[in-house]
Short mmCIF file of C-alpha atoms in Angstrom, two decimals:
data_model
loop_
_atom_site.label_atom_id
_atom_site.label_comp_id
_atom_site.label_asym_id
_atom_site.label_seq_id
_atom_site.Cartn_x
_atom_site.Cartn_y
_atom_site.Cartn_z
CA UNK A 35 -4.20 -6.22 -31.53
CA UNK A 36 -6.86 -4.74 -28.83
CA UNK A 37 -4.92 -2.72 -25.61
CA UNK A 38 -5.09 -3.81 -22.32
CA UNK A 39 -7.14 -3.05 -20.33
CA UNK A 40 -6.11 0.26 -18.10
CA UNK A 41 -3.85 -1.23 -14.38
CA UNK A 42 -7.00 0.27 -11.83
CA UNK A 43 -9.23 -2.21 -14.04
CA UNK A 44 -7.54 -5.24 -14.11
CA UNK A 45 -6.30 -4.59 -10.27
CA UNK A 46 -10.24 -4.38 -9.26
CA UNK A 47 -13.08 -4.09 -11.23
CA UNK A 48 -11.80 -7.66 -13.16
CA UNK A 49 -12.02 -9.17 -10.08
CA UNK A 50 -15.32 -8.82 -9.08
CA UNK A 51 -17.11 -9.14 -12.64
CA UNK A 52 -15.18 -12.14 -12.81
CA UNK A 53 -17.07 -13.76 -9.59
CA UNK A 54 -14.18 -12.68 -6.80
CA UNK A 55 -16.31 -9.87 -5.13
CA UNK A 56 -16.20 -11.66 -1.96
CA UNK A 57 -12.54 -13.21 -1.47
CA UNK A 58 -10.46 -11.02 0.73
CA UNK A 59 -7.84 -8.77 -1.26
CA UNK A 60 -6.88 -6.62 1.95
CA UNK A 61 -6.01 -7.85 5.37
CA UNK A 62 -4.42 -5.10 7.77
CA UNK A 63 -4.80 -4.73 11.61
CA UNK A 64 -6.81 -1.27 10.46
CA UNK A 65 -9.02 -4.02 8.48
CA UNK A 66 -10.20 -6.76 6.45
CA UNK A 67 -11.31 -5.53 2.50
CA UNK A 68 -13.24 -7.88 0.17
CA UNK A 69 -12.30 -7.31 -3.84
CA UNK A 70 -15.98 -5.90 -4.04
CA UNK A 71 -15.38 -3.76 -0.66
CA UNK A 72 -11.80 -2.44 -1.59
CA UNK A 73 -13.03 -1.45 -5.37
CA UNK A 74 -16.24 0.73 -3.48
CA UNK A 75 -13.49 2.22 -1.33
CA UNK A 76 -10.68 2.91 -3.64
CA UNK A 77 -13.53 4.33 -6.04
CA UNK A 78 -15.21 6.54 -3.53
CA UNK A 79 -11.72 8.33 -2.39
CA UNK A 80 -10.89 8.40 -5.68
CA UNK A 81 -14.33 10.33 -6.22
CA UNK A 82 -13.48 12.93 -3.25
CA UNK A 83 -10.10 13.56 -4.82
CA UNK A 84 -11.38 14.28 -8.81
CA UNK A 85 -14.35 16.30 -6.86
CA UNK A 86 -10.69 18.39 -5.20
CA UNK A 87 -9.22 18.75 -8.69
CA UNK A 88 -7.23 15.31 -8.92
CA UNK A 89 -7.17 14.57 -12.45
CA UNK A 90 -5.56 12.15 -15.35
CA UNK A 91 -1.84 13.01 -15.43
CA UNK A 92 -2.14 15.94 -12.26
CA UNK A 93 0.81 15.20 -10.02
CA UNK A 94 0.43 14.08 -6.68
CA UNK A 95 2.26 13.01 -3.37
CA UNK A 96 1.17 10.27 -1.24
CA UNK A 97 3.34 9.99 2.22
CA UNK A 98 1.32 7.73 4.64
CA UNK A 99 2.63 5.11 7.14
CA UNK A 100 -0.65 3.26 7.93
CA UNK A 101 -0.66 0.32 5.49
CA UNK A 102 -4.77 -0.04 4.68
CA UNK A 103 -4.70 4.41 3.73
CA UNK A 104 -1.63 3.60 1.81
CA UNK A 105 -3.57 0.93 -0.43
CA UNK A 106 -6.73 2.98 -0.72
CA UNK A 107 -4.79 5.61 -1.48
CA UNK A 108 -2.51 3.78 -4.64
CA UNK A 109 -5.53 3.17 -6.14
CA UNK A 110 -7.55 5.81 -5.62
CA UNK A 111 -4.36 7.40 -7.62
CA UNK A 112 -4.25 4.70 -10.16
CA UNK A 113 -7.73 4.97 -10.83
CA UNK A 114 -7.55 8.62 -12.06
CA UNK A 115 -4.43 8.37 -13.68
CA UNK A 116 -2.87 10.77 -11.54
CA UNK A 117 0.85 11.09 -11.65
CA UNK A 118 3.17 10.73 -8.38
CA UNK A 119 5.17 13.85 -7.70
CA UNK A 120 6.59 14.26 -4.11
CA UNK A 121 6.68 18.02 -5.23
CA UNK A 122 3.04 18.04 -5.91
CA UNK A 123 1.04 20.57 -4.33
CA UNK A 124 -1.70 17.90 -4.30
CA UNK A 125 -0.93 15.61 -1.87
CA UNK A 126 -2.10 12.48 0.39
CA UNK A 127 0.04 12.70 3.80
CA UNK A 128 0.32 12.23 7.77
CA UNK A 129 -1.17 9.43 10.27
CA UNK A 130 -4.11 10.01 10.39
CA UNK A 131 -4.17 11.17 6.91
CA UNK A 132 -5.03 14.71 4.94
CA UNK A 133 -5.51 15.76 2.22
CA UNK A 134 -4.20 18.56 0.65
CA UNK A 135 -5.40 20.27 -2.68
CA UNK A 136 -3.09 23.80 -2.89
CA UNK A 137 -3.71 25.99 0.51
CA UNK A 138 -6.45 23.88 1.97
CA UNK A 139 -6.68 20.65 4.08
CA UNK A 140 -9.09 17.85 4.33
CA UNK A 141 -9.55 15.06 6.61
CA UNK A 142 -9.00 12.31 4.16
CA UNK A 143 -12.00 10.15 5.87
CA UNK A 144 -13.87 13.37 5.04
CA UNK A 145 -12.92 12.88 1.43
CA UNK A 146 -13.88 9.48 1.22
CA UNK A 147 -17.28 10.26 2.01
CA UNK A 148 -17.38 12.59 -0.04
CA UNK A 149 -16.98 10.40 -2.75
CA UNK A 150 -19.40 7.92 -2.06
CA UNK A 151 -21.73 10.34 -3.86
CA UNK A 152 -20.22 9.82 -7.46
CA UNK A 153 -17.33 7.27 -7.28
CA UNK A 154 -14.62 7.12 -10.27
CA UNK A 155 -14.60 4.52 -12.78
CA UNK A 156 -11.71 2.96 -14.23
CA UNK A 157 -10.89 4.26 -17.51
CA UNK A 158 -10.81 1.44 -19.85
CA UNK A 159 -7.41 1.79 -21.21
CA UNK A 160 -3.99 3.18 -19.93
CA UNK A 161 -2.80 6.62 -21.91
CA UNK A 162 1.43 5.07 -23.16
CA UNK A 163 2.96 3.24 -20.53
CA UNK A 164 1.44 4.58 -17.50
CA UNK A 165 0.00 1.05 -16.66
CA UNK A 166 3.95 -0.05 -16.51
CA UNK A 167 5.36 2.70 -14.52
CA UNK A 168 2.55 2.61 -11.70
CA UNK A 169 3.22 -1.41 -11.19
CA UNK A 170 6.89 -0.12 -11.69
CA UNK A 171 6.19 2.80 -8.57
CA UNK A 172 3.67 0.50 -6.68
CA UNK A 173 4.48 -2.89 -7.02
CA UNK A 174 4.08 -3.87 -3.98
CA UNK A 175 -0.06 -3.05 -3.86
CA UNK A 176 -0.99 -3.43 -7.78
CA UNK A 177 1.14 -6.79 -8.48
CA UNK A 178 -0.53 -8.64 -5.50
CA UNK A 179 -3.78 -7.46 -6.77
CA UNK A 180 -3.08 -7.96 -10.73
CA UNK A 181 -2.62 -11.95 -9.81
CA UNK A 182 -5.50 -12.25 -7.63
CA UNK A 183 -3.82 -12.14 -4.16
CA UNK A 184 -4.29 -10.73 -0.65
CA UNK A 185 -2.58 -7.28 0.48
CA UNK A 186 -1.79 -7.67 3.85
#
C-alpha cells in the first residue's frame, strides 16, 4: 500500500495541481488568500524560517493573536516538519509578529521576504504519525484546508 501523501501537501499544493489555484482558502479582515496565493505565502515564510535554522523535527513555538500570521504561520511549520514546543528557543510570537531563532529577532514580514528567494517544498511523505498529530495540534487551520474549505 503507497503512504499518503505528507499533511502540508494535501493541505496546499493538492489543491492547486488539482485546478483550485484560484478559489479562496483564506478570508480574514488582514486579507483575502487564494489556494495558489496562500501555498506562495506559506512556502516563502517557510523558506525564511529553514534559511534561520527551522528544520524537520526542530521544535518551535508559535504564539500569535492575528488570525491570517497564525495560518501562514501553521503551515509554514507544517511544511518543514517542524515540531511545536512552547519551550522552543525558536519561536513565532507577538502582534505584529517576530521571529526568534536563539538570541536574535526578526521582523517576521522581514522573513517572509526573505523567503521568496527559495521557498520550501512539501516533502512528499510524513516521517510516523506526524501528519496525525499536526491535524491533532492544528485542526482548526489544516482540517478546513484538507476538505477543500475557506479559513476565515
Amino acid at each position: 500500500m503507497a503512504r499518503p501523501q505528507s499533511i502540508a501537501f494535501r493541505a496546499l499544493d493538492l489543491h492547486v495541481i488539482q485546478g483550485r489555484a484560484d478559489e479562496t482558502a483564506l478570508h480574514t479582515p488582514s486579507g483575502t488568500l487564494s489556494y495558489a496565493q496562500l501555498l506562495h505565502e506559506s512556502a516563502s515564510l517557510a523558506g525564511g524560517l529553514r534559511d534561520l535554522g527551522l528544520r524537520r523535527g526542530a521544535p518551535v513555538h508559535l504564539d500569535v493573536p492575528d488570525r491570517h500570521t497564525w495560518v501562514l504561520s501553521v503551515l509554514a511549520i507544517v511544511r518543514l516538519g517542524a515540531e511545536p514546543d512552547r519551550e522552543a528557543s525558536f519561536s513565532i510570537t507577538q502582534d505584529p509578529a517576530v521571529v526568534g531563532a536563539g538570541e536574535d529577532e526578526y521582523e517576521l514580514d522581514l522573513v517572509l521576504r526573505a523567503g521568496r528567494v527559495d521557498p520550501a517544498r512539501a516533502e512528499m511523505h510524513d516521517e510516523g504519525d506526524y501528519g496525525e498529530r499536526m491535524e491533532r495540534k492544528y485542526g482548526d487551520v489544516l482540517a478546513t484546508l484538507l476538505h477543500g474549505g475557506t479559513l476565515t
